[in-house]
XYZ file of C-alpha atoms in Angstrom:
785
model
C 37.596 -5.917 2.007
C 35.971 -9.265 1.174
C 33.184 -7.703 -0.875
C 35.721 -5.769 -2.968
C 37.733 -8.887 -3.711
C 34.630 -10.814 -4.779
C 33.699 -8.032 -7.198
C 36.982 -8.292 -9.174
C 36.724 -10.312 -12.377
C 40.442 -10.594 -13.022
C 43.810 -10.145 -11.325
C 47.115 -9.174 -12.892
C 50.766 -9.261 -11.846
C 53.583 -7.216 -13.424
C 56.662 -9.446 -13.929
C 59.949 -9.017 -15.882
C 58.392 -11.206 -18.586
C 55.372 -8.870 -18.905
C 51.868 -8.707 -17.465
C 50.372 -12.003 -16.252
C 46.545 -11.903 -16.490
C 44.545 -14.292 -14.282
C 40.938 -14.242 -15.451
C 38.202 -15.465 -13.115
C 35.885 -17.457 -15.351
C 33.237 -17.708 -12.617
C 33.125 -13.929 -12.197
C 33.019 -13.331 -15.951
C 30.213 -15.897 -16.317
C 28.294 -14.136 -13.553
C 28.769 -10.788 -15.302
C 27.615 -12.247 -18.625
C 24.515 -13.905 -17.172
C 23.626 -10.814 -15.172
C 23.862 -8.797 -18.383
C 21.611 -11.282 -20.190
C 19.086 -11.069 -17.352
C 19.206 -7.278 -17.457
C 18.625 -7.163 -21.232
C 15.757 -9.641 -20.979
C 14.103 -7.322 -18.459
C 14.631 -4.331 -20.736
C 13.050 -6.179 -23.655
C 10.080 -7.231 -21.495
C 9.646 -3.654 -20.262
C 9.826 -2.337 -23.830
C 7.255 -4.892 -24.993
C 4.948 -4.046 -22.068
C 5.383 -0.327 -22.750
C 4.235 -0.854 -26.334
C 1.251 -2.991 -25.258
C 0.258 -0.501 -22.546
C 0.873 2.465 -24.839
C -1.589 1.276 -27.495
C -4.192 -0.079 -25.047
C -7.176 -0.652 -25.362
C -6.093 -1.692 -28.865
C -3.404 -4.326 -29.386
C -0.214 -4.155 -31.479
C -1.633 -6.843 -33.795
C -4.612 -4.605 -34.579
C -2.208 -2.351 -36.498
C -1.585 -5.161 -38.982
C -5.336 -5.709 -39.338
C -5.892 -2.013 -40.180
C -3.019 -2.005 -42.702
C -4.292 -5.138 -44.464
C -7.837 -3.756 -44.522
C -6.712 -0.469 -46.125
C -4.508 -2.233 -48.690
C -7.330 -4.629 -49.554
C -9.762 -1.767 -50.209
C -7.150 -0.033 -52.379
C -6.810 -3.100 -54.575
C -10.583 -2.995 -55.155
C -9.959 0.460 -56.684
C -11.722 2.358 -53.896
C -10.077 5.052 -51.794
C -10.997 4.760 -48.102
C -8.771 7.740 -47.303
C -10.754 10.215 -49.421
C -7.593 11.428 -51.148
C -5.268 11.493 -48.112
C -3.148 8.565 -49.346
C -2.527 10.435 -52.604
C -1.536 13.553 -50.640
C 0.916 11.536 -48.557
C 2.334 9.992 -51.724
C 2.970 13.442 -53.202
C 5.012 14.522 -50.196
C 7.049 11.365 -49.592
C 10.702 12.489 -49.131
C 12.067 9.363 -50.928
C 9.540 9.233 -53.733
C 12.218 9.557 -56.442
C 13.902 6.277 -55.460
C 10.710 4.177 -55.329
C 8.347 2.865 -57.947
C 4.828 4.233 -58.140
C 3.363 1.038 -56.725
C 5.849 1.025 -53.845
C 5.011 4.673 -53.106
C 1.327 3.791 -52.980
C 1.961 0.930 -50.539
C 4.161 3.066 -48.253
C 1.594 5.879 -48.319
C -1.177 3.403 -47.471
C 0.853 2.020 -44.542
C 1.476 5.550 -43.230
C -2.204 6.401 -43.566
C -3.163 3.116 -41.867
C -0.804 3.868 -38.976
C -2.258 7.350 -38.500
C -5.789 5.935 -38.690
C -4.842 3.254 -36.147
C -3.408 5.851 -33.736
C -6.523 7.969 -34.164
C -8.687 4.955 -33.341
C -6.594 4.257 -30.221
C -6.935 7.882 -29.113
C -10.692 7.761 -29.730
C -11.137 4.479 -27.850
C -9.062 5.745 -24.932
C -11.006 8.998 -24.827
C -14.305 7.083 -24.909
C -13.118 4.774 -22.133
C -12.013 7.763 -20.054
C -15.432 9.363 -20.473
C -17.148 6.100 -19.588
C -15.025 5.713 -16.441
C -16.063 9.219 -15.375
C -19.605 7.888 -14.869
C -20.131 6.971 -11.194
C -23.875 6.606 -10.831
C -23.381 2.841 -10.631
C -21.735 3.367 -7.251
C -24.998 4.706 -5.808
C -27.149 1.820 -7.052
C -27.725 -1.525 -5.405
C -25.792 -4.291 -7.116
C -28.946 -6.401 -7.567
C -31.047 -3.450 -8.801
C -28.903 -1.985 -11.551
C -30.569 0.584 -13.793
C -30.782 0.118 -17.570
C -28.368 3.026 -18.053
C -25.801 1.368 -15.807
C -26.214 -1.992 -17.556
C -25.548 -0.342 -20.918
C -22.591 1.507 -19.383
C -21.079 -1.738 -18.030
C -21.394 -3.332 -21.468
C -19.693 -0.358 -23.149
C -16.871 -0.337 -20.558
C -16.190 -4.000 -21.258
C -16.232 -3.396 -25.021
C -13.812 -0.468 -24.833
C -11.602 -2.122 -22.212
C -10.030 -4.535 -24.661
C -8.733 -7.992 -23.781
C -6.137 -9.216 -21.275
C -5.045 -5.889 -19.777
C -1.644 -5.625 -18.091
C -1.205 -4.054 -14.659
C -0.717 -0.521 -16.023
C -2.906 -0.822 -19.139
C -5.691 1.385 -17.800
C -3.478 4.209 -16.529
C -3.902 6.414 -19.607
C -7.678 5.907 -19.617
C -8.425 6.732 -15.991
C -10.190 10.061 -15.390
C -8.583 12.856 -13.382
C -9.805 13.488 -9.854
C -12.456 16.248 -10.057
C -12.297 19.355 -7.862
C -15.542 19.690 -5.854
C -17.302 23.046 -5.634
C -16.310 25.072 -2.572
C -19.921 25.517 -1.504
C -20.503 21.723 -1.595
C -17.382 20.994 0.451
C -18.220 23.682 3.012
C -21.800 22.409 3.301
C -20.672 18.817 3.867
C -18.039 19.940 6.353
C -20.570 21.851 8.463
C -22.882 18.860 8.393
C -20.041 16.577 9.556
C -19.134 18.677 12.614
C -22.684 19.386 13.771
C -22.838 16.432 16.222
C -19.479 17.497 17.727
C -20.377 21.118 18.556
C -22.889 22.908 20.725
C -25.087 25.613 19.226
C -22.669 28.471 20.017
C -19.628 26.701 18.552
C -21.568 25.619 15.493
C -22.863 29.144 14.863
C -19.309 30.529 15.079
C -18.005 27.870 12.681
C -20.884 28.505 10.262
C -19.984 32.186 10.191
C -16.293 31.411 9.510
C -17.255 28.982 6.739
C -19.622 31.489 5.129
C -16.941 34.181 5.096
C -14.420 31.767 3.574
C -16.855 30.573 0.903
C -17.802 34.089 -0.205
C -14.290 35.541 -0.265
C -10.985 33.666 -0.124
C -12.398 30.269 -1.085
C -13.153 31.201 -4.701
C -9.672 32.646 -5.191
C -7.989 29.511 -3.843
C -10.341 27.323 -5.880
C -9.237 29.030 -9.108
C -5.619 27.971 -8.516
C -6.731 24.472 -7.604
C -8.732 24.074 -10.815
C -5.731 25.291 -12.784
C -3.609 22.578 -11.143
C -6.292 19.963 -11.834
C -6.132 20.813 -15.559
C -2.344 20.500 -15.603
C -1.586 17.649 -13.175
C -2.738 14.028 -13.307
C -4.093 14.351 -9.760
C -4.480 17.623 -7.904
C -4.072 15.963 -4.475
C -1.558 13.120 -4.521
C 1.777 14.935 -4.944
C 0.933 17.481 -2.220
C -0.429 14.718 0.019
C 2.791 12.709 -0.298
C 4.945 15.793 0.184
C 3.224 17.599 3.064
C 1.514 14.807 4.970
C 4.298 12.235 4.772
C 7.663 13.503 3.550
C 7.716 16.869 5.368
C 6.827 15.356 8.718
C 9.824 15.852 11.014
C 8.712 13.540 13.806
C 9.598 9.814 13.827
C 7.924 7.727 11.124
C 8.064 4.678 13.414
C 4.636 4.375 15.130
C 3.463 7.735 13.706
C 3.424 6.738 10.035
C 4.602 3.175 9.402
C 2.152 0.283 9.705
C 2.413 -3.518 9.939
C 0.881 -6.791 8.749
C 0.712 -10.091 10.658
C 1.300 -13.726 9.785
C -1.339 -16.472 9.883
C -3.097 -16.344 13.227
C -3.459 -20.048 14.025
C -0.863 -21.751 11.840
C 2.915 -21.624 11.615
C 3.880 -23.504 8.419
C 7.321 -24.358 9.839
C 9.010 -23.676 13.176
C 12.396 -23.279 11.444
C 13.251 -19.579 11.139
C 15.621 -19.923 8.167
C 13.181 -22.151 6.254
C 10.306 -19.706 6.687
C 12.578 -16.922 5.445
C 13.716 -19.046 2.482
C 10.218 -19.694 1.192
C 8.762 -16.245 1.703
C 11.812 -14.319 0.406
C 11.616 -16.463 -2.734
C 7.880 -15.663 -2.929
C 8.587 -11.921 -2.681
C 10.919 -12.114 -5.675
C 8.401 -14.171 -7.635
C 5.933 -11.350 -7.004
C 8.498 -8.766 -8.135
C 9.012 -10.745 -11.334
C 5.248 -10.697 -11.978
C 5.231 -6.981 -11.166
C 8.042 -6.224 -13.623
C 6.252 -8.199 -16.322
C 2.956 -6.507 -15.421
C 1.373 -9.933 -14.995
C -0.521 -8.850 -11.881
C -4.142 -8.292 -12.800
C -5.452 -4.734 -12.447
C -7.897 -4.372 -9.578
C -11.414 -4.179 -11.055
C -14.460 -3.150 -9.051
C -17.508 -5.239 -9.950
C -15.262 -7.030 -12.468
C -15.427 -4.045 -14.839
C -14.218 -0.753 -13.330
C -10.411 -0.436 -13.137
C -8.493 1.134 -10.267
C -5.202 3.026 -10.516
C -2.059 0.887 -10.193
C 0.650 3.549 -10.002
C 1.425 2.841 -6.324
C 2.807 -0.579 -7.299
C 5.698 1.036 -9.184
C 7.815 1.816 -6.089
C 7.085 -1.254 -3.992
C 10.542 -2.842 -4.317
C 14.044 -1.290 -4.481
C 12.771 1.860 -2.756
C 13.870 3.843 0.263
C 12.885 7.061 1.981
C 15.899 9.381 2.191
C 15.956 11.854 5.114
C 16.409 15.598 4.550
C 16.483 18.607 6.849
C 13.389 20.234 5.295
C 11.750 17.295 3.554
C 12.480 13.652 2.857
C 12.535 12.167 -0.631
C 11.527 8.754 -1.992
C 14.268 7.114 -4.062
C 13.546 4.174 -6.360
C 16.157 2.021 -8.104
C 15.874 -0.704 -10.728
C 15.863 -4.382 -9.813
C 18.338 -4.893 -6.995
C 19.530 -8.496 -7.014
C 20.054 -8.655 -3.243
C 18.445 -8.002 0.127
C 19.975 -6.704 3.341
C 19.575 -8.872 6.442
C 19.898 -7.706 10.055
C 20.809 -10.185 12.800
C 22.144 -9.500 16.286
C 23.477 -6.075 15.464
C 25.111 -7.019 12.140
C 24.046 -6.144 8.591
C 24.563 -8.625 5.741
C 24.237 -8.291 1.978
C 22.587 -11.431 0.635
C 22.469 -11.955 -3.144
C 19.349 -13.821 -4.236
C 20.464 -14.258 -7.853
C 23.278 -16.564 -8.894
C 24.428 -16.837 -12.527
C 21.324 -14.973 -13.642
C 18.790 -17.211 -11.867
C 16.756 -16.680 -8.709
C 17.986 -18.826 -5.830
C 15.636 -21.620 -4.826
C 13.898 -21.447 -1.425
C 16.247 -24.139 -0.094
C 19.292 -22.141 -1.205
C 17.959 -18.959 0.403
C 17.309 -20.965 3.603
C 20.921 -22.193 3.443
C 22.208 -18.607 3.141
C 19.945 -17.353 5.931
C 21.170 -20.174 8.176
C 24.754 -19.074 7.464
C 23.859 -15.633 8.807
C 22.181 -17.146 11.874
C 25.286 -19.255 12.525
C 27.704 -16.344 12.032
C 29.331 -15.640 15.396
C 31.054 -12.368 14.487
C 30.455 -9.326 16.647
C 28.974 -6.054 15.443
C 31.513 -3.371 14.668
C 31.686 -0.342 16.938
C 28.410 1.607 16.747
C 26.764 -0.858 14.329
C 24.415 -2.747 16.658
C 21.871 0.057 17.151
C 22.512 1.992 13.950
C 18.933 1.464 12.754
C 17.691 3.708 15.577
C 18.598 6.665 13.358
C 15.652 5.727 11.108
C 13.350 5.447 14.151
C 14.012 8.857 15.696
C 13.362 12.420 14.553
C 14.082 13.095 10.898
C 16.294 16.206 11.120
C 19.000 14.612 13.342
C 19.024 11.586 11.018
C 19.368 13.818 7.942
C 22.270 15.719 9.500
C 24.001 12.530 10.661
C 23.567 10.984 7.223
C 25.144 13.996 5.514
C 28.009 14.207 8.014
C 28.932 10.569 8.696
C 27.543 8.566 5.764
C 28.359 10.664 2.692
C 31.712 9.048 1.827
C 33.928 6.047 2.366
C 32.924 2.701 3.807
C 29.857 4.122 5.565
C 28.441 5.464 2.299
C 29.001 2.143 0.542
C 27.260 0.210 3.294
C 24.384 2.702 3.569
C 23.931 2.645 -0.221
C 23.747 -1.134 0.002
C 20.863 -0.937 2.509
C 18.963 1.794 0.697
C 19.241 0.160 -2.740
C 18.292 -3.334 -1.541
C 15.097 -4.921 -2.848
C 13.787 -4.860 0.729
C 15.013 -5.268 4.302
C 14.934 -8.429 6.417
C 15.248 -8.796 10.190
C 16.057 -12.124 11.831
C 14.587 -11.630 15.295
C 15.668 -13.753 18.275
C 12.274 -13.346 19.959
C 9.297 -15.673 19.605
C 5.961 -14.117 18.667
C 2.428 -15.095 17.711
C -0.635 -16.301 19.570
C 0.951 -18.655 22.088
C 1.414 -19.523 25.737
C -1.073 -19.383 28.600
C -2.250 -15.899 27.672
C -2.765 -15.823 23.880
C -4.485 -12.417 24.038
C -1.468 -10.746 25.646
C 0.880 -12.521 23.233
C -0.991 -10.982 20.270
C -0.556 -7.535 21.809
C 3.200 -8.125 22.135
C 3.304 -9.425 18.560
C 1.678 -6.214 17.268
C 4.067 -3.974 19.196
C 7.027 -5.970 17.940
C 5.965 -5.545 14.319
C 5.188 -1.846 14.740
C 8.459 -0.806 16.381
C 10.525 -3.850 17.483
C 13.480 -2.820 19.639
C 13.563 0.530 17.787
C 16.903 -0.289 16.178
C 16.431 -3.716 14.568
C 14.306 -2.520 11.633
C 15.209 -0.101 8.839
C 12.066 2.024 8.928
C 13.032 4.029 5.817
C 12.786 1.003 3.488
C 9.576 0.582 1.521
C 8.990 -2.521 3.597
C 10.887 -4.674 6.066
C 10.079 -8.346 6.701
C 10.601 -9.777 10.201
C 11.245 -13.490 10.821
C 10.986 -14.681 14.408
C 12.802 -17.549 16.096
C 9.698 -19.758 16.193
C 8.934 -19.396 12.458
C 6.413 -16.583 12.691
C 6.863 -13.574 10.431
C 5.391 -10.141 9.751
C 5.878 -6.996 7.702
C 6.484 -3.320 8.520
C 5.827 -0.817 5.723
C 6.747 2.810 5.091
C 3.661 4.856 4.202
C 4.718 7.681 1.874
C 5.113 5.665 -1.353
C 1.892 3.613 -1.129
C -1.139 2.827 0.986
C -1.897 -0.347 2.926
C -3.958 -2.210 0.251
C -0.929 -2.262 -2.074
C 1.361 -3.832 0.539
C -1.501 -6.119 1.610
C -1.720 -7.432 -1.966
C 1.974 -8.375 -1.835
C 1.607 -9.853 1.656
C -1.351 -12.044 0.663
C 0.597 -13.396 -2.294
C 3.680 -14.122 -0.165
C 1.698 -15.938 2.558
C -0.257 -18.030 0.053
C 2.769 -18.898 -2.110
C 4.850 -19.801 0.945
C 2.306 -22.251 2.351
C 0.268 -23.559 -0.590
C 2.696 -23.577 -3.543
C 6.257 -23.856 -2.222
C 5.600 -25.804 0.968
C 8.063 -27.654 3.229
C 9.417 -31.173 3.576
C 8.612 -33.462 6.517
C 11.448 -31.977 8.614
C 10.143 -28.432 8.097
C 12.890 -27.348 5.670
C 12.339 -25.818 2.247
C 12.086 -28.274 -0.618
C 14.896 -28.745 -3.122
C 18.659 -29.117 -3.131
C 21.450 -26.755 -2.095
C 24.432 -25.541 -4.086
C 27.006 -25.435 -1.269
C 29.389 -23.401 -3.447
C 27.226 -20.298 -3.034
C 29.334 -17.353 -1.845
C 28.946 -16.360 1.798
C 26.601 -13.447 2.577
C 28.759 -10.323 2.868
C 28.879 -8.559 6.195
C 28.645 -4.797 5.792
C 31.437 -2.742 7.332
C 31.056 0.505 9.256
C 33.323 3.116 10.792
C 31.101 4.910 13.283
C 32.802 7.824 15.135
C 31.907 8.571 18.786
C 29.904 11.678 17.782
C 27.685 9.517 15.554
C 27.278 6.962 18.348
C 26.006 9.779 20.539
C 23.427 10.714 17.911
C 22.381 7.060 17.618
C 21.824 6.978 21.386
C 19.754 10.167 21.274
C 17.593 8.873 18.418
C 17.132 5.586 20.252
C 16.002 7.407 23.393
C 13.383 9.351 21.400
C 12.178 6.205 19.640
C 12.135 4.110 22.804
C 10.011 6.661 24.646
C 7.569 6.680 21.739
C 7.452 2.867 21.559
C 6.986 2.439 25.311
C 4.037 4.825 25.204
C 2.091 2.735 22.691
C -0.705 0.615 24.154
C -1.909 -2.170 21.842
C -4.752 -4.641 21.920
C -5.373 -7.196 19.176
C -8.225 -9.676 19.215
C -10.103 -11.961 16.866
C -13.877 -11.681 17.193
C -15.469 -15.031 16.322
C -19.041 -14.784 17.655
C -20.181 -13.816 14.162
C -18.892 -12.096 11.033
C -20.035 -10.368 7.888
C -22.230 -13.333 6.919
C -24.645 -12.732 9.799
C -24.459 -8.951 9.338
C -25.524 -9.275 5.693
C -28.404 -11.528 6.714
C -29.602 -8.570 8.784
C -29.582 -6.500 5.561
C -26.744 -4.279 6.725
C -23.435 -3.241 5.168
C -20.600 -4.924 7.146
C -18.448 -1.790 7.000
C -21.278 0.515 8.065
C -22.171 -1.968 10.832
C -18.622 -1.916 12.229
C -18.444 1.872 11.998
C -21.660 2.136 14.037
C -20.144 -0.333 16.512
C -17.084 1.914 16.866
C -19.266 4.993 17.393
C -21.230 3.194 20.106
C -18.080 1.810 21.756
C -16.370 5.212 21.775
C -19.495 6.881 23.199
C -19.491 4.395 26.069
C -15.756 4.406 26.797
C -15.342 8.195 26.564
C -18.165 9.109 28.911
C -20.995 9.764 26.464
C -19.206 11.980 23.957
C -18.558 11.801 20.229
C -15.374 12.672 18.345
C -14.162 13.463 14.852
C -13.791 10.059 13.186
C -11.496 9.220 10.280
C -12.212 6.238 8.057
C -9.858 5.726 5.136
C -11.437 5.357 1.710
C -9.638 4.947 -1.615
C -9.812 7.275 -4.618
C -8.119 4.845 -6.997
C -10.981 5.132 -9.478
C -9.010 8.196 -10.589
C -5.488 8.454 -11.956
C -2.846 8.478 -9.207
C -5.610 8.387 -6.608
C -4.729 7.527 -3.029
C -7.139 8.052 -0.125
C -9.998 10.221 1.074
C -11.615 10.560 4.481
C -15.051 9.285 5.373
C -16.258 11.261 8.408
C -18.075 8.382 10.058
C -19.464 10.383 12.973
C -22.603 11.921 11.474
C -25.868 13.405 12.704
C -27.533 10.094 11.887
C -24.970 7.910 13.694
C -25.032 10.103 16.817
C -28.849 10.062 16.838
C -28.797 6.261 16.674
C -26.251 5.928 19.490
C -28.152 8.351 21.739
C -31.394 6.513 21.095
C -29.876 3.108 21.892
C -28.212 4.367 25.054
C -31.294 6.406 26.008
C -33.495 3.306 26.173
C -35.598 3.901 23.062
C -37.625 0.993 21.697
C -35.989 -1.573 19.445
C -38.075 -0.467 16.449
C -36.943 3.155 16.842
C -33.304 2.089 17.234
C -33.482 -0.169 14.181
C -34.977 2.636 12.102
C -32.265 5.055 13.246
C -29.590 2.429 12.570
C -30.836 2.009 8.992
C -30.703 5.769 8.488
C -27.183 5.965 9.954
C -26.016 3.019 7.857
C -27.419 4.542 4.653
C -25.784 7.868 5.491
C -22.430 6.188 6.046
C -22.624 4.332 2.749
C -23.527 7.572 1.000
C -20.500 9.315 2.542
C -18.269 6.426 1.504
C -19.509 6.558 -2.096
C -19.021 10.321 -2.241
C -15.449 9.916 -0.971
C -14.645 7.244 -3.556
C -16.087 9.306 -6.419
C -14.070 12.453 -5.699
C -16.677 14.367 -3.672
C -14.969 14.034 -0.293
C -14.299 16.890 2.108
C -10.853 16.611 3.581
C -8.494 16.331 0.592
C -10.184 19.357 -1.025
C -9.825 21.419 2.170
C -6.225 20.246 2.549
C -5.330 21.393 -0.978
C -7.073 24.741 -0.471
C -4.943 25.175 2.651
C -1.743 24.366 0.709
C -2.659 26.970 -1.937
C -3.289 29.551 0.806
C 0.189 28.898 2.194
C 1.752 29.310 -1.263
C -0.096 32.605 -1.684
C 0.869 33.759 1.803
C -2.716 34.379 2.918
C -4.284 33.257 6.188
C -7.678 31.639 6.540
C -9.085 31.238 10.046
C -11.563 28.693 8.711
C -8.957 26.467 7.017
C -6.534 26.772 9.924
C -9.186 25.601 12.368
C -10.367 22.785 10.108
C -6.862 21.411 9.553
C -6.009 21.530 13.272
C -8.977 19.433 14.441
C -7.719 16.159 16.012
C -8.868 12.769 14.711
C -9.448 11.042 18.056
C -10.818 7.965 16.340
C -8.844 6.927 13.254
C -10.103 3.759 11.561
C -9.244 1.667 8.545
C -10.352 -1.584 6.945
C -7.942 -3.683 4.908
C -10.018 -5.897 2.597
C -8.978 -9.359 1.456
C -8.128 -8.748 -2.207
C -7.101 -12.188 -3.486
C -9.782 -14.440 -2.062
C -8.919 -17.111 -4.625
C -5.538 -17.685 -2.943
C -7.098 -18.892 0.316
C -9.664 -21.610 1.055
C -11.228 -20.240 4.232
C -14.113 -22.709 4.066
C -11.997 -25.871 4.290
C -8.924 -24.290 5.909
C -10.102 -21.380 8.088
C -6.960 -21.646 10.193
C -4.942 -20.264 7.261
C -5.997 -16.683 7.806
C -3.890 -13.644 8.483
C -4.722 -11.558 11.511
C -4.508 -8.434 9.344
C -2.477 -5.426 10.400
C -2.565 -2.162 12.266
C -1.053 1.243 12.934
C -0.312 3.612 15.779
C -2.709 6.216 17.194
C -3.070 9.424 15.172
C -3.944 11.675 18.129
C -2.210 11.628 21.521
C -5.616 11.326 23.206
C -7.257 9.072 20.653
C -7.423 5.559 19.221
C -6.207 3.907 16.047
C -8.454 1.024 14.980
C -7.804 -1.330 12.085
C -10.250 -4.134 11.325
C -9.880 -7.074 8.992
C -12.988 -8.972 7.896
C -12.040 -12.589 7.155
C -14.490 -14.944 5.502
C -18.060 -14.970 6.764
C -17.497 -15.501 10.495
C -14.403 -13.648 11.731
C -13.473 -10.001 12.328
C -10.003 -9.122 13.601
C -9.372 -5.847 15.422
C -6.112 -3.963 16.080
C -6.498 -1.132 18.606
C -3.785 1.341 19.571
C -3.573 4.341 21.904
C -1.052 5.917 24.270
C -0.348 5.008 27.884
C 0.487 8.672 28.586
C -3.151 9.696 28.032
C -5.234 8.958 31.136
C -8.442 8.913 29.096
C -7.528 6.098 26.696
C -7.120 2.367 27.256
C -6.850 -0.067 24.334
C -8.156 -3.053 26.315
C -11.155 -1.193 27.731
C -11.992 0.059 24.251
C -11.656 -3.506 22.943
C -14.102 -4.725 25.607
C -16.578 -2.030 24.564
C -16.199 -3.023 20.893
C -17.039 -6.657 21.749
C -20.059 -5.555 23.755
C -21.234 -3.166 21.030
C -20.877 -5.869 18.363
C -23.138 -8.226 20.297
C -25.595 -5.469 21.233
C -26.045 -4.366 17.627
C -26.400 -7.854 16.168
C -28.956 -8.648 18.863
C -30.848 -5.485 17.948
C -30.870 -6.275 14.220
C -31.218 -10.040 14.295
C -34.709 -11.597 14.492
C -33.165 -14.743 16.002
C -31.987 -15.151 19.577
C -28.359 -14.402 20.248
C -26.106 -17.345 19.547
C -23.628 -18.429 22.216
C -20.118 -17.111 21.668
C -17.286 -19.444 20.824
C -14.114 -19.054 22.853
C -11.055 -18.279 20.739
C -8.990 -21.077 22.239
C -11.531 -23.824 21.478
C -10.804 -24.120 17.737
C -9.007 -27.399 16.984
C -5.865 -26.958 14.913
C -3.218 -29.358 13.798
C -0.417 -26.776 13.827
C -1.454 -24.268 16.442
C 1.322 -22.096 17.857
C 2.777 -23.150 21.146
């Protein structure tokens, strides 16, 4: 095989005169430089481990402590109160050293112990400080004196120039709420969804659970919270994601879009060259921990552990449960094009290929006219179908030989790339419909041209557009969004393109050809591929998507009305659902983060509340504007309170979920927990915030904005809604549901969202309603065609 021959550093021939060695100097140079690169990374990791390990102190502070102790000793005072003398008495090598040398060594040992004690004390103090969350419930402009003092202390104990993982050891553990508090909040959250009889029955079930089984389950949960870094996250990853046996395509994976109005270059290979290079620049920053930790209000750190498995990671199917495998620093990516898989090395002689060189290699793949091997073209459908058939096929057909080598190559790649022959983006005579097609393409594609098990796959379209599809078990959307923002900004604003649209720089034409992966797919495996594809195709065809950019107003006008933008949009969604569903409410899921705690992931904000339903009924019932405004304020305040509780560890759903897991381990049944966990989320919502505002100039270049991303519907008879607030004047919405449900329609729901947005701003705004601006009227120099 070609790839085997390229991996050999020398050849030898046995002749009558002896053995003739033919060394390949190029291969040996490559091996040497790769080894140098590997050792450099190890040294950087070791250095970062030391810096992170002693944080919030610094390694240089050790020298300061040692010098200070030695200086006080030479003034004939004993800062150790006799401890240095005790250490000197018990030195194991005291016989071979002079008295003065023994004193110095003892002082250094004492200084080191004192330094470590100071680090432990500072970290403990910082952990206690970060356990204070009252600041979350105060207005930013009206901070209490206690909170101001707290902020100052946090900044003092936080040290200087933290690395990405510096705060990990100082973050508090997620607290376990009291059962009675969780039950009380749960009953309050379902009150608007139940009639009096149903609510009375549920109250009785909850009371029985709280007074009997709940306390027993809570004891086990508190024990876990004492032992584990986070009492939720490992079970959440295991039971919500990895043990799901249905397809992860549509049901779990999510996507992110390119710039909405701009395509930096129409050349597919050039766009891939720049952004692939940008991804590896980000990975380099990640490995060096040069990415700044996310700080709320510029002071409060959030957990960064989800960044660890972003690259070189793959979900491995199993019959009972999947696993997440992470490798170290793959120097290649795997590229899919027209049914073929290619291994593309992005490092040559220890250096990262330039964007122009990556473009050159990508163009080689695009120009390759070879045909897929038998069974190869739709192989990726195995990752799109049900998990058990894929696990069995993997064990049977991909556990040895050429298939194992090629599968290992895909799974260990830094990430996966698809070169798509379609054109996508907002284009043509019907830009709205083209955005819907774009979303569906990123979510599921053709069901076989993505590798859905990879941590993320990047798609490059024929017209230069791109997008990303991400696997959900290893990390949540804000982590991938951080990477995506960096890649988009670096591609367009730092790397750029020449006048012809190609990547800048020169090409080394001696680069080795990308290696085509080989497969030997038996007919039985082809049959399984076809079955998985049929399952995936039926699921993909059932997804109804609607994506639109709302430009009549944005968060700037909402804030002028003294309202929280997120609470405003959540009230809009409640109103829109009430109208589109025939005057009913539903259980609503809004994702909130718990990254203020170590290894925190998400919590649920139950956005449908007594206050929100009262506001919607009043508005639809024709109450006066003053009454509706008052009820809106109450609903908005309630929503913000629920959001703060979720972020500070006092949410409902993760606690109930963990109690349910404990009950299953103990083999006991709870009617209350069973009913709670089976309730469908007919409205599942999520906001992806812009995290790196400094990378984009939306004031002078508003066309350089991403459309955000989205996900599939959670319930068969419900909606999935993702919204992306861009700048002060734009809100992008991604709405999904299923064609098979007669009661849902993504476009009708989108129309109701537009109407509700304008109705609410008109209610809250003292000024007359401003005329809307049509989406197509914005002048752009590089608008998609």
